[in-house]
CSV table of C-alpha atoms in Angstrom, one decimal:
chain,number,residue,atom,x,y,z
P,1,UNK,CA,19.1,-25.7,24.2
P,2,UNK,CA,19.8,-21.8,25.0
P,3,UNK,CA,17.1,-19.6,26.5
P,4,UNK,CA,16.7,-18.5,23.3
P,5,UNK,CA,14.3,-21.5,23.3
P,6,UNK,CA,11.8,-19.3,25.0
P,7,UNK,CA,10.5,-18.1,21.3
P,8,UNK,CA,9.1,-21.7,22.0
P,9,UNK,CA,7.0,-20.9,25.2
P,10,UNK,CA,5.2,-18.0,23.1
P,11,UNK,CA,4.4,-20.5,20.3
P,12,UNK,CA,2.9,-24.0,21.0
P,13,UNK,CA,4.6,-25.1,18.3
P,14,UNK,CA,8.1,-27.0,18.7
P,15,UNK,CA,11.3,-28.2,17.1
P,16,UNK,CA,13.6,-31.2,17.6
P,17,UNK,CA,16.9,-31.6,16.6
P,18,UNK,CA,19.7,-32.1,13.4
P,19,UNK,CA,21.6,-35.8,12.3
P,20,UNK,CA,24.6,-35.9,10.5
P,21,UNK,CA,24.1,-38.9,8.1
P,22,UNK,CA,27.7,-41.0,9.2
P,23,UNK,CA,29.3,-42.6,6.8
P,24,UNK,CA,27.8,-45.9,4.9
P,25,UNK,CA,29.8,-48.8,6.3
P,26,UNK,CA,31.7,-51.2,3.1
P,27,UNK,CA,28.9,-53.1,2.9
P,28,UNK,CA,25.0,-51.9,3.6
P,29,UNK,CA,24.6,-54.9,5.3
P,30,UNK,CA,27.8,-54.9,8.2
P,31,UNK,CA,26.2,-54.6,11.5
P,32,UNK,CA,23.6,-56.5,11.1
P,33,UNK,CA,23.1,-58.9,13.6
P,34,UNK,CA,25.2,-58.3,15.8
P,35,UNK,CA,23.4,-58.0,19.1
P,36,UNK,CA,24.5,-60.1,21.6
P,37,UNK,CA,22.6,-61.9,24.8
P,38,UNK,CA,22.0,-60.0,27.4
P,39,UNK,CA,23.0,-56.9,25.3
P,40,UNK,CA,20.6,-53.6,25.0
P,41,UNK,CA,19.1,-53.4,21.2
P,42,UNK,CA,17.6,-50.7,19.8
P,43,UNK,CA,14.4,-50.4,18.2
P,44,UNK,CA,16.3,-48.9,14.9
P,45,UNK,CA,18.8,-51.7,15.4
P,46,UNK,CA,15.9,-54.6,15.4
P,47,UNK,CA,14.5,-53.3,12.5
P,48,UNK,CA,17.5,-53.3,10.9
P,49,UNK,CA,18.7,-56.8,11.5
P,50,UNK,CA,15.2,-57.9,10.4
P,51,UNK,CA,14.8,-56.3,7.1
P,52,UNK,CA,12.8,-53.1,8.3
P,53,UNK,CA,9.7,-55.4,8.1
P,54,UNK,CA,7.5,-52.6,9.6
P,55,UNK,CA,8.6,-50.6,7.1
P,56,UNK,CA,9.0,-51.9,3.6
P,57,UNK,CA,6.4,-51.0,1.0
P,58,UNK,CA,5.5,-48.3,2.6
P,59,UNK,CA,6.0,-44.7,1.6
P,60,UNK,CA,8.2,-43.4,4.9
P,61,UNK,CA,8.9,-39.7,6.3
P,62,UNK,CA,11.3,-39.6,8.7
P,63,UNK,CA,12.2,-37.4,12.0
P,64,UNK,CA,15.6,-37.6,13.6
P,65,UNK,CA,18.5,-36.3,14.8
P,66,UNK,CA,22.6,-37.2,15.0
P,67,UNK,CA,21.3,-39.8,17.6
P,68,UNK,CA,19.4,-42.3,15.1
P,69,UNK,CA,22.0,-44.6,14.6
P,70,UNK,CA,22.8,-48.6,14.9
P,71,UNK,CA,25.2,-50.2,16.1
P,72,UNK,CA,27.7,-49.4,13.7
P,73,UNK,CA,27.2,-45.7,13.8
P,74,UNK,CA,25.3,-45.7,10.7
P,75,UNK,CA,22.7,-43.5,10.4
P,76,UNK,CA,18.9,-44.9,10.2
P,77,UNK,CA,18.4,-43.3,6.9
P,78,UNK,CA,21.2,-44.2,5.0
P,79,UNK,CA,20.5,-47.7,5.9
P,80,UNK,CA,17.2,-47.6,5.1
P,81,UNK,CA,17.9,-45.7,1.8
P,82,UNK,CA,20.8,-48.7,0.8
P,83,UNK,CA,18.1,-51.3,2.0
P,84,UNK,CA,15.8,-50.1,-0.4
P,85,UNK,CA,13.3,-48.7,2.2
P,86,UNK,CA,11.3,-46.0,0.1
P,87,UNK,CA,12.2,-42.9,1.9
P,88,UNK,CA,10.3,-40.3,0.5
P,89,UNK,CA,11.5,-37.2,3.0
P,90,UNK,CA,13.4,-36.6,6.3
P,91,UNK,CA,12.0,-33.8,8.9
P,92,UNK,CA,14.5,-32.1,10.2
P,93,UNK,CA,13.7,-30.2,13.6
P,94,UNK,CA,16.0,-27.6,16.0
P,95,UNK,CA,19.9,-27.9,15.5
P,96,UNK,CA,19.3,-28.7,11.8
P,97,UNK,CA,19.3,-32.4,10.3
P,98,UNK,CA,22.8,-32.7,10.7
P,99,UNK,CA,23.5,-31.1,13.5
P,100,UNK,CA,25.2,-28.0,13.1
P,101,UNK,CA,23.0,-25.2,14.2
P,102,UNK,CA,23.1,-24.4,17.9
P,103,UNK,CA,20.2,-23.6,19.9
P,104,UNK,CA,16.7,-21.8,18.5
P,105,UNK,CA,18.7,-22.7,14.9
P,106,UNK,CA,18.1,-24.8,11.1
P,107,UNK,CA,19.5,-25.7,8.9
P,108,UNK,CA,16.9,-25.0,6.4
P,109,UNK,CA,15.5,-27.1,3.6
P,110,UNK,CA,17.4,-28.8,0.9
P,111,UNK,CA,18.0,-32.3,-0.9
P,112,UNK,CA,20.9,-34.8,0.9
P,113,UNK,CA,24.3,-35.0,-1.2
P,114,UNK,CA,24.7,-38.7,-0.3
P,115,UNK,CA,20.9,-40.2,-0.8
P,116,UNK,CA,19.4,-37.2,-2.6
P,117,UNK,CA,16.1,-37.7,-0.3
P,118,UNK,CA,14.5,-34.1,0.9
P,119,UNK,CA,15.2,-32.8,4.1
P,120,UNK,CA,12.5,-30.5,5.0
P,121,UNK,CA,12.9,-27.8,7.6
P,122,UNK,CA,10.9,-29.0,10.4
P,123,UNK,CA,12.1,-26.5,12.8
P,124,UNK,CA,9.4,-24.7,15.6
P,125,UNK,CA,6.1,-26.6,13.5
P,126,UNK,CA,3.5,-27.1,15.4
P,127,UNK,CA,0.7,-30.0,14.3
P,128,UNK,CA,-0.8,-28.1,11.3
P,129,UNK,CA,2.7,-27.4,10.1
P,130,UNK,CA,3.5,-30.8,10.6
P,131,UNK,CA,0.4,-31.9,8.9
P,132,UNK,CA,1.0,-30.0,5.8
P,133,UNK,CA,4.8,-31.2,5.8
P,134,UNK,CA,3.2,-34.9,5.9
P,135,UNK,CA,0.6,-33.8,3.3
P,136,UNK,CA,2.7,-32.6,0.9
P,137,UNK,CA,5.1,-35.2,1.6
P,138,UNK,CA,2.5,-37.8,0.5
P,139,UNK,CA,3.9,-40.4,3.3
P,140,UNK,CA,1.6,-42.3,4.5
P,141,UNK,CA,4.1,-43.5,7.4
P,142,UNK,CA,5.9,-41.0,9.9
P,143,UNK,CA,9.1,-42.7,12.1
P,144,UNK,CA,10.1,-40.9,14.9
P,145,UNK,CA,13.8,-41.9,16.2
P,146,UNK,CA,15.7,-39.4,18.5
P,147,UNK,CA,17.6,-40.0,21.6
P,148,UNK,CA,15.2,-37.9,24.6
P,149,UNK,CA,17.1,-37.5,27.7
P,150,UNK,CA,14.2,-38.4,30.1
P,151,UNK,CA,13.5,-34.5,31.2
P,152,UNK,CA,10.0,-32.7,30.5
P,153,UNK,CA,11.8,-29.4,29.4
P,154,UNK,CA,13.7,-31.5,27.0
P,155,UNK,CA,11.5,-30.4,24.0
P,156,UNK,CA,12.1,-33.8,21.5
P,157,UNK,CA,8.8,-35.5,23.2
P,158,UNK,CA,6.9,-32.7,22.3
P,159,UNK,CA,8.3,-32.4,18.7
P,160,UNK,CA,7.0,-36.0,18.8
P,161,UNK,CA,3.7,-35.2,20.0
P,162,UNK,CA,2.8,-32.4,17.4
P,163,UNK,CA,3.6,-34.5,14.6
P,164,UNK,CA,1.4,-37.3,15.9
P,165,UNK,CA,-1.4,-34.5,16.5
P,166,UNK,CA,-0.6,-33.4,12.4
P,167,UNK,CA,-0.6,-37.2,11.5
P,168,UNK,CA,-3.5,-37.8,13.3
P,169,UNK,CA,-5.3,-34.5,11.2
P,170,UNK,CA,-4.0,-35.5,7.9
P,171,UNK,CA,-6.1,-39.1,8.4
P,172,UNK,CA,-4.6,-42.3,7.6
P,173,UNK,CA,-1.3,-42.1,8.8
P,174,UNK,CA,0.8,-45.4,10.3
P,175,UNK,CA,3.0,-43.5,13.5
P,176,UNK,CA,6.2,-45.7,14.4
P,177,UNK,CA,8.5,-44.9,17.0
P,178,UNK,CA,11.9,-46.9,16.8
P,179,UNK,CA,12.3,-46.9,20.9
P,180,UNK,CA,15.4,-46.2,22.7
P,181,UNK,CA,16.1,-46.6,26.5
P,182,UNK,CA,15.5,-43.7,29.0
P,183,UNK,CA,19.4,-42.3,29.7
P,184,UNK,CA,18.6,-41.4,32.9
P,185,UNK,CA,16.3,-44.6,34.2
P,186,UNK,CA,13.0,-44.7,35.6
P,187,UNK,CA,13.3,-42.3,38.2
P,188,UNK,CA,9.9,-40.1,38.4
P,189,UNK,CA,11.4,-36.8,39.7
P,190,UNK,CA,10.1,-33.8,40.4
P,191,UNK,CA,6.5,-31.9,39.8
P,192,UNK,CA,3.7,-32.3,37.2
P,193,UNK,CA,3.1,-29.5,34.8
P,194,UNK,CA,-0.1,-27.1,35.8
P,195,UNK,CA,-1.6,-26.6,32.1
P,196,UNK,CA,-1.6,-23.0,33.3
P,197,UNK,CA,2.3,-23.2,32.1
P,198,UNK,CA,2.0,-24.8,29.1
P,199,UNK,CA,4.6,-24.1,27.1
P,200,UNK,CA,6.7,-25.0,24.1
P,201,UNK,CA,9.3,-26.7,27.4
P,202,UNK,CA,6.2,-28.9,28.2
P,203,UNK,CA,2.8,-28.8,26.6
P,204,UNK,CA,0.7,-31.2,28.6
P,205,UNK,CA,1.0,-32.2,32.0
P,206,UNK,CA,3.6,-34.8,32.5
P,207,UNK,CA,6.4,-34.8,35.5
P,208,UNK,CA,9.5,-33.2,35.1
P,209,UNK,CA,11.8,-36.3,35.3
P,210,UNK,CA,9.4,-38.5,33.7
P,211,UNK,CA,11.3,-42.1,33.6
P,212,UNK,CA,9.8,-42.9,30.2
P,213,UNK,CA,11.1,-43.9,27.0
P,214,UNK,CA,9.9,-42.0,23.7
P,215,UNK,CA,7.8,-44.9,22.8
P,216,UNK,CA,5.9,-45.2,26.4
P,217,UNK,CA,5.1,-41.4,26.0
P,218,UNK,CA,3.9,-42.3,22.4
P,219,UNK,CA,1.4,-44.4,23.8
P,220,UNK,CA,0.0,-42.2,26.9
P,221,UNK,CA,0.0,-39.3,24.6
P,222,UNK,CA,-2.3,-41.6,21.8
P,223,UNK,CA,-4.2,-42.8,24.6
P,224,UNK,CA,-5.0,-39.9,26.8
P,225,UNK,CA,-4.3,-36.6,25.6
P,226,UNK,CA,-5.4,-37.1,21.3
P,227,UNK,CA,-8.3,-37.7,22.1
P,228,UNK,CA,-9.0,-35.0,24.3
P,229,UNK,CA,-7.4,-32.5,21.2
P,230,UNK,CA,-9.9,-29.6,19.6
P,231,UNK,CA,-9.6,-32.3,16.7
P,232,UNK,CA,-10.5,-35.0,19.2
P,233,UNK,CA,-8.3,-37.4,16.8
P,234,UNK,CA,-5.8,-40.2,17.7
P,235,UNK,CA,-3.8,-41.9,15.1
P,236,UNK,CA,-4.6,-44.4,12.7
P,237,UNK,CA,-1.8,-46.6,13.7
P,238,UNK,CA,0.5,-46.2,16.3
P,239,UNK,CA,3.7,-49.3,16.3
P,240,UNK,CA,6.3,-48.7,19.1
P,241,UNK,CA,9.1,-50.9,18.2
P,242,UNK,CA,10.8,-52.1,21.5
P,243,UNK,CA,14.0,-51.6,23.0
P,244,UNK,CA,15.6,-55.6,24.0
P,245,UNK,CA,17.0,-56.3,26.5
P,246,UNK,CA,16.2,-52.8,28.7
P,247,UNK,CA,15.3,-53.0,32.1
P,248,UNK,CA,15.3,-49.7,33.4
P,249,UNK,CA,19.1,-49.1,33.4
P,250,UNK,CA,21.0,-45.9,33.4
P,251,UNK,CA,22.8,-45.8,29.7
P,252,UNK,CA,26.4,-46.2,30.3
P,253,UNK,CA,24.8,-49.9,31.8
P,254,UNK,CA,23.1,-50.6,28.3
P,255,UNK,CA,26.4,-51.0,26.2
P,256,UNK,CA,24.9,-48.5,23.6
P,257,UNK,CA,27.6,-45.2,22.2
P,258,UNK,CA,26.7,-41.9,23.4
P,259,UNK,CA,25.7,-40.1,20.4
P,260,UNK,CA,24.8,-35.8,21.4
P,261,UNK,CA,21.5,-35.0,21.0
P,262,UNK,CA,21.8,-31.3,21.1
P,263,UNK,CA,25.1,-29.6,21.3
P,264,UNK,CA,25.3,-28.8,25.1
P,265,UNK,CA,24.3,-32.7,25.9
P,266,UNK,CA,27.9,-33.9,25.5
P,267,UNK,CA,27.9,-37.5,27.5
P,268,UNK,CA,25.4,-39.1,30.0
P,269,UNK,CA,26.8,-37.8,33.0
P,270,UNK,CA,25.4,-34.0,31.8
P,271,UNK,CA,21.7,-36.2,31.4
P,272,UNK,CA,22.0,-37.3,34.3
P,273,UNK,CA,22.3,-33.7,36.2
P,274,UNK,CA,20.4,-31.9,33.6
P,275,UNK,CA,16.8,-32.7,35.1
P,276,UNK,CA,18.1,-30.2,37.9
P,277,UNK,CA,20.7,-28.1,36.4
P,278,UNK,CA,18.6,-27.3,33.2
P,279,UNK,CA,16.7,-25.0,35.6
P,280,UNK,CA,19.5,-22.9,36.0
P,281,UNK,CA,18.7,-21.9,32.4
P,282,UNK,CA,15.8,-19.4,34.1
P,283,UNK,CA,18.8,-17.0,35.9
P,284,UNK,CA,21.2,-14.5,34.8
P,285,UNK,CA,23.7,-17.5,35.8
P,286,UNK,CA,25.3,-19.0,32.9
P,287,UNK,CA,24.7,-22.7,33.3
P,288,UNK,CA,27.8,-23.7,31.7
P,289,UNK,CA,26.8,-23.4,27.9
P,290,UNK,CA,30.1,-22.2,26.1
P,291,UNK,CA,32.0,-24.3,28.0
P,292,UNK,CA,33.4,-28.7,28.2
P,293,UNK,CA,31.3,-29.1,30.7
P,294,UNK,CA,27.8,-27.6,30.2
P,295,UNK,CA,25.4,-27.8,33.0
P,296,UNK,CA,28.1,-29.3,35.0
P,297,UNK,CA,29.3,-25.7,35.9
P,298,UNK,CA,27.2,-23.5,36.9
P,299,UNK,CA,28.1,-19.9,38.5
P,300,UNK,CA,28.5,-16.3,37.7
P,301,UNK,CA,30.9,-13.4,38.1
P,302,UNK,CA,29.3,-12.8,41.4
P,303,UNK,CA,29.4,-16.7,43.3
P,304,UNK,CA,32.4,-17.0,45.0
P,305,UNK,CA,33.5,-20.3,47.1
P,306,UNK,CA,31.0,-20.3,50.4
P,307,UNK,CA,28.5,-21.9,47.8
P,308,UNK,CA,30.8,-25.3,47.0
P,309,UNK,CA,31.2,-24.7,50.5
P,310,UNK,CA,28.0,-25.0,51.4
P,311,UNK,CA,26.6,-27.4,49.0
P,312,UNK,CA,29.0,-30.0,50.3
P,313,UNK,CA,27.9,-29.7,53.9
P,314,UNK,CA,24.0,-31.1,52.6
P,315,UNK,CA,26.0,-35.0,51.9
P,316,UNK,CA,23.6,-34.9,48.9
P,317,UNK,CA,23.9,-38.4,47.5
P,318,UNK,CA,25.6,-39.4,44.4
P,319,UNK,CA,27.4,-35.8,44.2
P,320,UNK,CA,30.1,-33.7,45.1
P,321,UNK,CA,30.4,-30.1,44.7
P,322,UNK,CA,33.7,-28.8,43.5
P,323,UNK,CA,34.7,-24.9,43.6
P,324,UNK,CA,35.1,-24.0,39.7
P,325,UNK,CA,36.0,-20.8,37.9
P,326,UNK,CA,35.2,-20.8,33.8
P,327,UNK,CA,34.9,-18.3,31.2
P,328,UNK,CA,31.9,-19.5,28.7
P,329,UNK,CA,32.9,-18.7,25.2
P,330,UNK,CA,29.6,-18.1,24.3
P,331,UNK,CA,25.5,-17.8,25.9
P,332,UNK,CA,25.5,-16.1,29.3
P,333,UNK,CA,28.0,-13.9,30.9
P,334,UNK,CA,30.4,-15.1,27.5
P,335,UNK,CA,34.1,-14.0,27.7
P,336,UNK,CA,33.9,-13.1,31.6
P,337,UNK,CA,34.7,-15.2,34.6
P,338,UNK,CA,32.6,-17.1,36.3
P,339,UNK,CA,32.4,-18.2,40.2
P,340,UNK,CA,30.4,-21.2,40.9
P,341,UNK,CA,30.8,-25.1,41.3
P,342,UNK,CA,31.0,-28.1,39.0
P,343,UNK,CA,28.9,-30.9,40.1
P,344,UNK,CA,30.7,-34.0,40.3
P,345,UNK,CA,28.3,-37.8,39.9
P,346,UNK,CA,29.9,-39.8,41.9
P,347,UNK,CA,27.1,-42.6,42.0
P,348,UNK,CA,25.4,-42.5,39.0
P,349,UNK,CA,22.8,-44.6,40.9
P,350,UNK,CA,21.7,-42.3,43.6
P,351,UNK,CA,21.7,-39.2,42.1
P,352,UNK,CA,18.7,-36.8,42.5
P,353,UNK,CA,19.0,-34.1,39.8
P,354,UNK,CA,15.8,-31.9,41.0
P,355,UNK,CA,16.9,-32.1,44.5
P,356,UNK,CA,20.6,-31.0,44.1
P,357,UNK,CA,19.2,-28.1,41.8
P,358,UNK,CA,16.6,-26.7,44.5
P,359,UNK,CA,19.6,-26.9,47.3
P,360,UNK,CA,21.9,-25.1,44.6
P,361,UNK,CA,19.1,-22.1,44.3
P,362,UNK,CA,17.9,-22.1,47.8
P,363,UNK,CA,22.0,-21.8,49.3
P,364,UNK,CA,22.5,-18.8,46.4
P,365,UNK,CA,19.8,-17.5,47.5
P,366,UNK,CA,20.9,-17.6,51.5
P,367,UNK,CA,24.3,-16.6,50.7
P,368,UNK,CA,23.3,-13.5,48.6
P,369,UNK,CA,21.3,-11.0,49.9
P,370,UNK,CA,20.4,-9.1,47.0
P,371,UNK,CA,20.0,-12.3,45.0
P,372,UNK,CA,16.2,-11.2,44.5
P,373,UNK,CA,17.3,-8.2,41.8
P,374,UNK,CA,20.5,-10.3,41.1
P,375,UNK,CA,18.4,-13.3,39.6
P,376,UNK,CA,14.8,-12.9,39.7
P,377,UNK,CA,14.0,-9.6,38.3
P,378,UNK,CA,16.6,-9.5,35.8
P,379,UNK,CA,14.7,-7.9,32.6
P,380,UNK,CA,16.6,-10.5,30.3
P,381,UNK,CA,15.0,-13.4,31.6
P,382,UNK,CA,12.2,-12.8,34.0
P,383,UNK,CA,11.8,-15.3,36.7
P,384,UNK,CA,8.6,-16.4,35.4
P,385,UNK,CA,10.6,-18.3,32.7
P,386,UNK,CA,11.6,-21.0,36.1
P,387,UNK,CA,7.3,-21.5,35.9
P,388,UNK,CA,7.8,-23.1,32.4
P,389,UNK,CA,10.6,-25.2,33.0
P,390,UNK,CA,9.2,-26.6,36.2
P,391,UNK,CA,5.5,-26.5,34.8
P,392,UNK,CA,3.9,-24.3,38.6
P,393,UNK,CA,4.8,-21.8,40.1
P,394,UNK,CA,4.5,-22.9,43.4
P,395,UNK,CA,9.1,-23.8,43.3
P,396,UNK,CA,9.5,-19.8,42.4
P,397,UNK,CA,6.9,-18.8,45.1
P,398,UNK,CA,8.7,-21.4,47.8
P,399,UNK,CA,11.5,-20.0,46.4
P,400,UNK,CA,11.4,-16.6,47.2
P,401,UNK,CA,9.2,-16.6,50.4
P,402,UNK,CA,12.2,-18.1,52.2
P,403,UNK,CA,11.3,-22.0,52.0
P,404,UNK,CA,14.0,-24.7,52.2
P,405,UNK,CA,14.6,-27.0,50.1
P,406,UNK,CA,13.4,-29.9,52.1
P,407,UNK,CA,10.1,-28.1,51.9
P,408,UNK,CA,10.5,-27.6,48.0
P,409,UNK,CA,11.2,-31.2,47.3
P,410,UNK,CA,8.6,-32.5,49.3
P,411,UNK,CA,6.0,-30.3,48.0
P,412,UNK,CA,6.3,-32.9,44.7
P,413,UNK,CA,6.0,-35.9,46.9
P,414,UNK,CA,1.9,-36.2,46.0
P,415,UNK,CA,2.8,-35.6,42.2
P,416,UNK,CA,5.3,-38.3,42.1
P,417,UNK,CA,3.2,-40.4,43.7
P,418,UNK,CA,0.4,-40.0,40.9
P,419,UNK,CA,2.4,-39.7,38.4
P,420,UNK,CA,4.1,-43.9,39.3
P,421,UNK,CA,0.4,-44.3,39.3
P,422,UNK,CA,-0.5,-43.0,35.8
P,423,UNK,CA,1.9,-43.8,33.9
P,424,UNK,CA,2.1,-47.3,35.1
P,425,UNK,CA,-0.5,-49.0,32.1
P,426,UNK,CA,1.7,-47.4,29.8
P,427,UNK,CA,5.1,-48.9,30.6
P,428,UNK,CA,6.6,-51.2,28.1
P,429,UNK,CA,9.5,-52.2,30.3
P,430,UNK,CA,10.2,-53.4,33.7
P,431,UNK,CA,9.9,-50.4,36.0
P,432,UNK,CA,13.5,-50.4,37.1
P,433,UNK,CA,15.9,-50.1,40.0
P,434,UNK,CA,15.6,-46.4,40.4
């Protein structure tokens, strides 16, 4: 997602992302089945080898993206539609239903060649928008199935939240999430929101690097934050149908196809940095957007190569800094070149996205003097914008009084600490290795 998503921080109100419907396989039923011992099965995919039990006879809205497929790269709603599942409209959030917008872009509203189901432009609603989509929809069940990547600022969990705040206002709406695993494991990273920053990057206070599938969240956010809403309303039903087989691992472990969720989220490696990299989205430095490798490369025309340099020296676990020059076709600092590093996973397992991020601004920031009216008060994107993807503004006052980034990092220990705590009666899997 581009900074334009900052037209989201204005407006509580949020969008998710587009799904290309793939192409029906011979026969409606190929694929089913097939999950194997031992082998990671999604929720979609259970429901689909069962029938769609929880579904059938039920008037069904649907929100998804490119990522809510089976097995067989079919899409959930063409299945359901050749299963004869009553699918009476698909939402279709940021990027456009099928996937071809870019960031802070639709697709619009219009009726699907292949099924000829509506596809409503569910892009930046907030819960009354969401309400009156499910109103006029007249569904009286909502399915929420996207790929999240496991980061706060990643803004499908809170597409997910407003339309279980407008299902809970409309009354007498089943909610069902068909769960996928966490890309990027269990690890609980970095610090918990101050509502202060609320934002359309992170509406209520949950920890940057959260470690939670979509279905957990579903269940914390029905449990403790509907009830506290104005409406003071949780849903009439809420069914989170379970990942098998998932026990915390990261997803090239889980045997599943990497499908993008957004255009810049190419493969699991950029998940797995973008908890820390994403934050490079608050600078004048292009974080790679316009480019193979986005949020793998990160730089600017003027980073030259005592930051790889120095990066390296830190023997940051899991990584390795390598000096890179790029040219981003499009986004920041488009058609010049760029100075910086691309970070290299070289463990997947030990990686610690926040931390490498903090040591990437804090050594810019030692190596460049002037890196104040370079970054931080660039009118484009005011350094305030870091306060919304990291939820405080106590990283951009560390920041710029001089702090290292031993100090920065450890400043979240307390809020990891609570959040393991909290979030702990809502887990629906074994907590994990990481």
């Amino acid at each position: 997602m581009d900074i334009s998503r900052r037209k989201l921080v204005a407006a509580a109100g949020l969008g998710a992302v587009a799904a290309p419907f793939g192409p029906l396989p011979a026969q409606a039923s190929s694929g089913r089945g097939r999950g194997q011992p031992g082998r990671v099965v999604t929720g979609a995919q259970a429901q689909a080898d069962a029938g769609w039990p929880t579904l059938k006879g039920h008037r069904v809205g649907v929100i998804s993206n490119p990522t809510g497929v089976l097995e067989d790269l079919t899409h959930i709603v063409d299945r359901m539609h050749a299963d004869g599942v009553d699918v009476a409209a698909v939402f279709g959030p940021e990027h456009g239903f099928r996937g071809t917008a870019q960031a802070g872009g639709s697709e619009g509203s219009a009726k699907d060649p292949r099924t000829g189901i509506t596809v409503h432009d569910a892009y930046g609603a907030n819960d009354k928008g969401f309400a009156e989509l499910f109103a006029a929809s007249k569904v009286d069940t909502v399915v929420f199935d996207i790929q999240d990547v496991g980061v706060r600022f990643y803004t499908y969990i809170w597409t997910m939240y407003q339309a279980m705040r407008g299902a809970a206002q409309v009354g007498g709406i089943r909610f069902v999430v068909l769960d996928r695993p966490n890309p990027i494991g269990r690890a609980a990273r970095g610090p918990l929101l101050d509502m202060t920053y609320s934002s359309g990057v992170g509406l209520r206070s949950i920890l940057m690097q959260h470690g939670m599938t979509v279905g957990e969240l579903a269940t914390m956010f029905d449990a403790e934050y509907l009830p506290r809403e104005k409406e003071a309303k949780r849903l009439a039903e809420l069914e989170v149908v379970r990942v098998r087989g998932w026990k915390g691992e990261l997803f090239d472990e889980t045997g599943l196809q990497w499908v993008m969720p957004s255009p810049n989220m190419p493969t699991p490696t950029t998940a797995l940095v973008y908890p820390g990299t994403g934050l490079f989205e608050a600078t004048n430095m292009s974080e790679g957007r316009g480019t193979t490798r986005p949020f793998e490369l990160v730089g600017a025309p003027w980073v030259d190569h005592r930051w790889a340099e120095r990066l390296n020296s830190h023997g940051l676990p899991g990584v390795l800094f390598r000096e890179a020059y790029f040219m981003p076709t499009i986004s920041k600092n488009a058609e010049k070149v760029n100075g910086g590093v691309q970070v290299h996973v070289t463990d997947p397992s030990r990686i610690n996205a926040p931390e490498l991020a903090v040591h990437m601004f804090c050594d810019a920031r030692d190596l460049h003097e002037d890196f104040d009216t370079r970054v931080i008060a660039w009118d484009k994107y005011p350094w305030e914008w870091l306060d919304k993807l990291t939820g405080t503004a106590r990283m951009r006052e560390q920041l710029t009084s001089g702090a290292s980034a031993q100090q920065i990092v450890a400043a979240w220990a307390d809020d990891e600490k609570a959040w393991q705590k909290r979030r702990r009666p809502h887990l629906l899997y074994p907590a994990g290795r990481r």
